[in-house]
Amino acid sequence: MTWTIGEAVRRLLQLELDEARLGEPAAGGSAAGSDSLGNLGHPAAGGSAAGAGSAPLSAGADGLLAGDPQRTLTGVAVSFAASLDALERAGDVGANLLVAHEGLYFSHQADAAWTAASEAAQAKRRRIEASGIAVCRWHDGPHRLRPDVITAGLVRRLGWEDAVIRTLPEATIIRLPEPLSAAAAAELAKRRLGASGVRAAGDLAHPCRTVAVTVGYRGGGELAARLYEEHGAELLLAGEGPEWEAPEYVRDAVRLGRRIALLYVGHAASEQPGMELAAERIGRLLPGVPVHFLNERDGIQII
Amino acid sequence: MTWTIGEAVRRLLQLELDEARLGEPAAGGSAAGSDSLGNLGHPAAGGSAAGAGSAPLSAGADGLLAGDPQRTLTGVAVSFAASLDALERAGDVGANLLVAHEGLYFSHQADAAWTAASEAAQAKRRRIEASGIAVCRWHDGPHRLRPDVITAGLVRRLGWEDAVIRTLPEATIIRLPEPLSAAAAAELAKRRLGASGVRAAGDLAHPCRTVAVTVGYRGGGELAARLYEEHGAELLLAGEGPEWEAPEYVRDAVRLGRRIALLYVGHAASEQPGMELAAERIGRLLPGVPVHFLNERDGIQII
């Protein structure tokens, strides 16, 4: 089957709707309509309607950020960051669509005003245009699937998929068959995720059974307190979060007698395995299209 | 001279107004009036007026967070975090006022709803009440002084105070007499700041002469791009920032041929030296009062 880039992007944006529909009571045929975007509470279901088909090419943070939706798709490369490195490697494997979890211009907002004034951002824009490779962000979609594909990828990479006891929208609760100290979990995370170091707080020696796993920037204080206090987490493993929130919470909680710990494994390290899982999903969504996962080195190293 | 806790807190909140007045043309006597708070653009100049004196006990994020303003001040302890550890050490040195840069309940907002529901936050609140030690946050004040006391403390600790070429509100630009690689700067930062590790991005080998130093959570993409592009920074040393912004900017900029680097030394590591400088300032503001700086171990370690 031959796809255009625009059709492939719409297929990704549609996945979430399809899954939501599977979980709903049948409501009279329910052919896919663009109005279902609104029903699912997308923050902004706008976007260009260029190319064939009437469905929009963006929904929330997701969708086509660069490139011509009418071109024939030659292959898809999937990465965590929409970096120039990933773009070049996409070209090397013959893909003309890069699907990345993060945006192009160093900001969650695709249209942050400062990036329009940045020389480096504008030079990157010119490189992308010259490459002829289209870029699609796929961030909200995989996070909204149940279970969250990004978190599921991290849990799988850590080897804990058989120990899941609860799947929340923002975190997965693990009950380990054998207790593990936070220090040992940090070594496991470094080994499995290829992280050069981990930021750690709290009681690193206590043998933990209940672990909360979350990804990206979900390591803030409010969620952390809920995972420790309501879900009994002894260890929270997250991507990153503001250092004055959860780490300070953990330090004081330990002083108050709680035996808890926190590991920040890094944003990219926490979400890249999920994009590998997302790539498998994309392969099933786009039959006949070569899909390549790009295992990137983290842009950050700990020294 | 004997002070009450309330008088000491007001003296801190007043410092910024006094310094601003020094820099203004004389405007008819200008006795300190609480209305000047509004003139300086404080985000919220409210707060309790309990105790002697009519000036408020809080301004923006700053001011008395716990304790009785009418009690006689026995001594001041100064720290980065308002942790239980700092509180206990304040008591050990005979201080009944802890002046901390960060807030009590793991959030920039003093009244974040989730902290009211958190067992650990409430247990901390009870400990503080039982201790009889008052807590004053001093965050916005030292950041608004010119130069920013918190940044100045970090520059001094790094030994770069004689190499300052420009002082911006959010960063200080250094022109090093001898070039230094980012890798070497990371070692210097670890040694001088006691950090167990540093998150690094970009070209770590390039000898840098122009360094931008900033503190706390100022390591975001927008400021970083400005420091590299408008101020010619080759190296940016910051506390922390979201990993998908400045680190990804730096990675792509290096790919575009810029020889730049980024170091995140940690939020506490970047701001603790500034609170040491702030403690010296507090000592001069409160003659006769013992002022102790608490050099705390960072709540985060890199493993």
Short mmCIF file of C-alpha atoms in Angstrom, two decimals, chain A residues 128-299:
data_model
loop_
_atom_site.label_atom_id
_atom_site.label_comp_id
_atom_site.label_asym_id
_atom_site.label_seq_id
_atom_site.Cartn_x
_atom_site.Cartn_y
_atom_site.Cartn_z
CA ILE A 128 15.11 20.74 7.53
CA GLU A 129 13.62 22.45 4.48
CA ALA A 130 16.68 21.56 2.42
CA SER A 131 16.53 17.93 3.57
CA GLY A 132 13.03 17.37 2.16
CA ILE A 133 12.27 15.25 5.22
CA ALA A 134 8.93 15.87 6.90
CA VAL A 135 8.70 15.97 10.69
CA CYS A 136 5.70 14.87 12.72
CA ARG A 137 5.51 15.28 16.46
CA TRP A 138 3.83 12.43 18.33
CA HIS A 139 3.74 13.38 21.98
CA ASP A 140 0.21 13.68 23.34
CA GLY A 141 -1.06 10.70 21.36
CA PRO A 142 1.17 7.98 22.83
CA HIS A 143 0.83 9.51 26.31
CA ARG A 144 -2.98 9.36 26.06
CA LEU A 145 -3.23 5.76 24.91
CA ARG A 146 -4.11 3.33 27.71
CA PRO A 147 -1.68 2.22 28.88
CA ASP A 148 0.53 5.23 28.09
CA VAL A 149 2.87 3.83 25.42
CA ILE A 150 5.81 5.93 26.64
CA THR A 151 5.54 4.68 30.22
CA ALA A 152 4.93 1.10 29.02
CA GLY A 153 8.14 1.27 26.99
CA LEU A 154 10.17 2.30 30.03
CA VAL A 155 8.59 -0.40 32.21
CA ARG A 156 9.37 -3.00 29.53
CA ARG A 157 12.98 -1.82 29.17
CA LEU A 158 13.44 -2.05 32.94
CA GLY A 159 12.16 -5.64 32.78
CA TRP A 160 9.23 -4.93 35.11
CA GLU A 161 6.29 -5.56 32.76
CA ASP A 162 5.22 -8.69 34.65
CA ALA A 163 5.26 -6.86 37.98
CA VAL A 164 2.76 -4.11 37.10
CA ILE A 165 -0.01 -3.90 39.69
CA ARG A 166 -1.67 -0.63 38.65
CA THR A 167 -1.68 1.60 35.60
CA LEU A 168 -2.54 5.23 36.30
CA PRO A 169 -2.69 7.85 33.56
CA GLU A 170 0.56 9.47 34.82
CA ALA A 171 2.46 6.54 36.32
CA THR A 172 2.66 2.78 36.57
CA ILE A 173 2.90 1.05 39.94
CA ILE A 174 5.18 -1.97 40.16
CA ARG A 175 5.32 -4.58 42.92
CA LEU A 176 8.74 -6.17 42.60
CA PRO A 177 8.96 -9.91 43.35
CA GLU A 178 12.29 -9.30 45.08
CA PRO A 179 13.09 -6.08 46.95
CA LEU A 180 15.58 -3.73 45.34
CA SER A 181 17.39 -0.76 46.85
CA ALA A 182 17.20 2.60 45.06
CA ALA A 183 20.96 2.38 44.58
CA ALA A 184 20.57 -0.98 42.80
CA ALA A 185 17.62 0.35 40.79
CA ALA A 186 19.85 3.26 39.70
CA GLU A 187 22.47 0.81 38.43
CA LEU A 188 19.77 -1.16 36.60
CA ALA A 189 18.44 2.06 35.03
CA LYS A 190 21.90 3.16 33.93
CA ARG A 191 22.59 -0.22 32.37
CA ARG A 192 19.21 -0.67 30.66
CA LEU A 193 18.70 2.96 29.62
CA GLY A 194 22.29 3.81 28.73
CA ALA A 195 22.24 6.80 31.11
CA SER A 196 25.65 8.09 32.20
CA GLY A 197 24.30 8.92 35.66
CA VAL A 198 21.17 9.30 37.71
CA ARG A 199 20.12 12.05 40.13
CA ALA A 200 19.07 10.41 43.38
CA ALA A 201 17.45 11.59 46.61
CA GLY A 202 16.31 9.92 49.81
CA ASP A 203 17.06 6.55 51.33
CA LEU A 204 19.08 4.72 48.69
CA ALA A 205 19.73 1.61 50.79
CA HIS A 206 16.20 0.60 51.82
CA PRO A 207 14.95 -2.53 50.00
CA CYS A 208 11.91 -1.34 48.00
CA ARG A 209 9.06 -3.51 46.77
CA THR A 210 6.61 -0.87 45.51
CA VAL A 211 8.01 1.29 42.74
CA ALA A 212 6.25 4.05 40.79
CA VAL A 213 7.55 4.56 37.27
CA THR A 214 6.85 7.73 35.37
CA VAL A 215 8.41 9.48 32.40
CA GLY A 216 9.51 12.83 31.07
CA TYR A 217 8.81 15.88 33.19
CA ARG A 218 6.35 14.10 35.47
CA GLY A 219 8.82 14.13 38.38
CA GLY A 220 7.20 17.14 40.11
CA GLY A 221 6.21 17.40 43.76
CA GLU A 222 2.46 17.04 43.49
CA LEU A 223 2.46 13.74 41.61
CA ALA A 224 5.39 12.44 43.67
CA ALA A 225 3.57 13.08 46.96
CA ARG A 226 0.51 11.28 45.63
CA LEU A 227 2.53 8.27 44.45
CA TYR A 228 4.32 7.95 47.79
CA GLU A 229 1.34 8.69 50.02
CA GLU A 230 -1.68 7.26 48.18
CA HIS A 231 -0.03 4.48 46.18
CA GLY A 232 2.56 3.40 48.74
CA ALA A 233 5.55 3.91 46.44
CA GLU A 234 8.84 3.43 48.23
CA LEU A 235 10.78 4.39 45.12
CA LEU A 236 9.80 6.80 42.38
CA LEU A 237 11.67 6.56 39.10
CA ALA A 238 11.03 9.56 36.81
CA GLY A 239 12.63 11.42 33.94
CA GLU A 240 13.13 14.84 35.46
CA GLY A 241 11.37 17.45 37.58
CA PRO A 242 12.11 20.72 39.35
CA GLU A 243 14.76 20.06 41.97
CA TRP A 244 13.09 22.11 44.71
CA GLU A 245 9.94 19.98 44.64
CA ALA A 246 10.11 16.15 44.79
CA PRO A 247 13.78 15.90 45.89
CA GLU A 248 13.12 18.27 48.81
CA TYR A 249 9.90 16.44 49.62
CA VAL A 250 11.83 13.17 49.74
CA ARG A 251 14.62 14.62 51.88
CA ASP A 252 12.15 15.90 54.48
CA ALA A 253 10.01 12.77 54.33
CA VAL A 254 13.09 10.65 55.10
CA ARG A 255 13.84 12.95 58.01
CA LEU A 256 10.27 12.28 59.18
CA GLY A 257 10.93 8.54 59.14
CA ARG A 258 9.66 7.50 55.70
CA ARG A 259 11.99 5.12 53.87
CA ILE A 260 11.53 6.45 50.35
CA ALA A 261 13.76 7.40 47.45
CA LEU A 262 13.65 9.20 44.11
CA LEU A 263 15.61 8.63 40.91
CA TYR A 264 15.69 11.07 37.99
CA VAL A 265 17.05 9.03 35.11
CA GLY A 266 16.85 11.87 32.55
CA HIS A 267 14.07 12.97 30.24
CA ALA A 268 15.37 11.34 27.07
CA ALA A 269 16.47 8.16 28.85
CA SER A 270 12.98 7.80 30.34
CA GLU A 271 11.07 8.36 27.10
CA GLN A 272 13.26 6.84 24.40
CA PRO A 273 12.22 3.24 25.19
CA GLY A 274 8.60 4.33 24.84
CA MET A 275 9.31 5.75 21.41
CA GLU A 276 10.82 2.39 20.49
CA LEU A 277 7.52 0.79 21.50
CA ALA A 278 5.69 3.54 19.59
CA ALA A 279 7.73 2.64 16.50
CA GLU A 280 6.42 -0.93 16.69
CA ARG A 281 2.90 0.50 16.85
CA ILE A 282 3.54 2.77 13.89
CA GLY A 283 4.79 -0.20 11.89
CA ARG A 284 1.45 -1.95 12.44
CA LEU A 285 -0.48 1.23 11.57
CA LEU A 286 1.28 1.73 8.25
CA PRO A 287 1.46 -1.67 6.55
CA GLY A 288 4.10 -1.88 3.86
CA VAL A 289 6.05 1.15 5.10
CA PRO A 290 9.59 0.59 6.45
CA VAL A 291 9.73 1.97 10.03
CA HIS A 292 13.13 2.50 11.68
CA PHE A 293 13.63 3.32 15.34
CA LEU A 294 16.62 5.62 15.88
CA ASN A 295 18.35 4.80 19.14
CA GLU A 296 19.98 8.12 19.92
CA ARG A 297 22.70 8.97 22.40
CA ASP A 298 21.31 11.29 25.05
CA GLY A 299 22.15 14.96 24.39
#
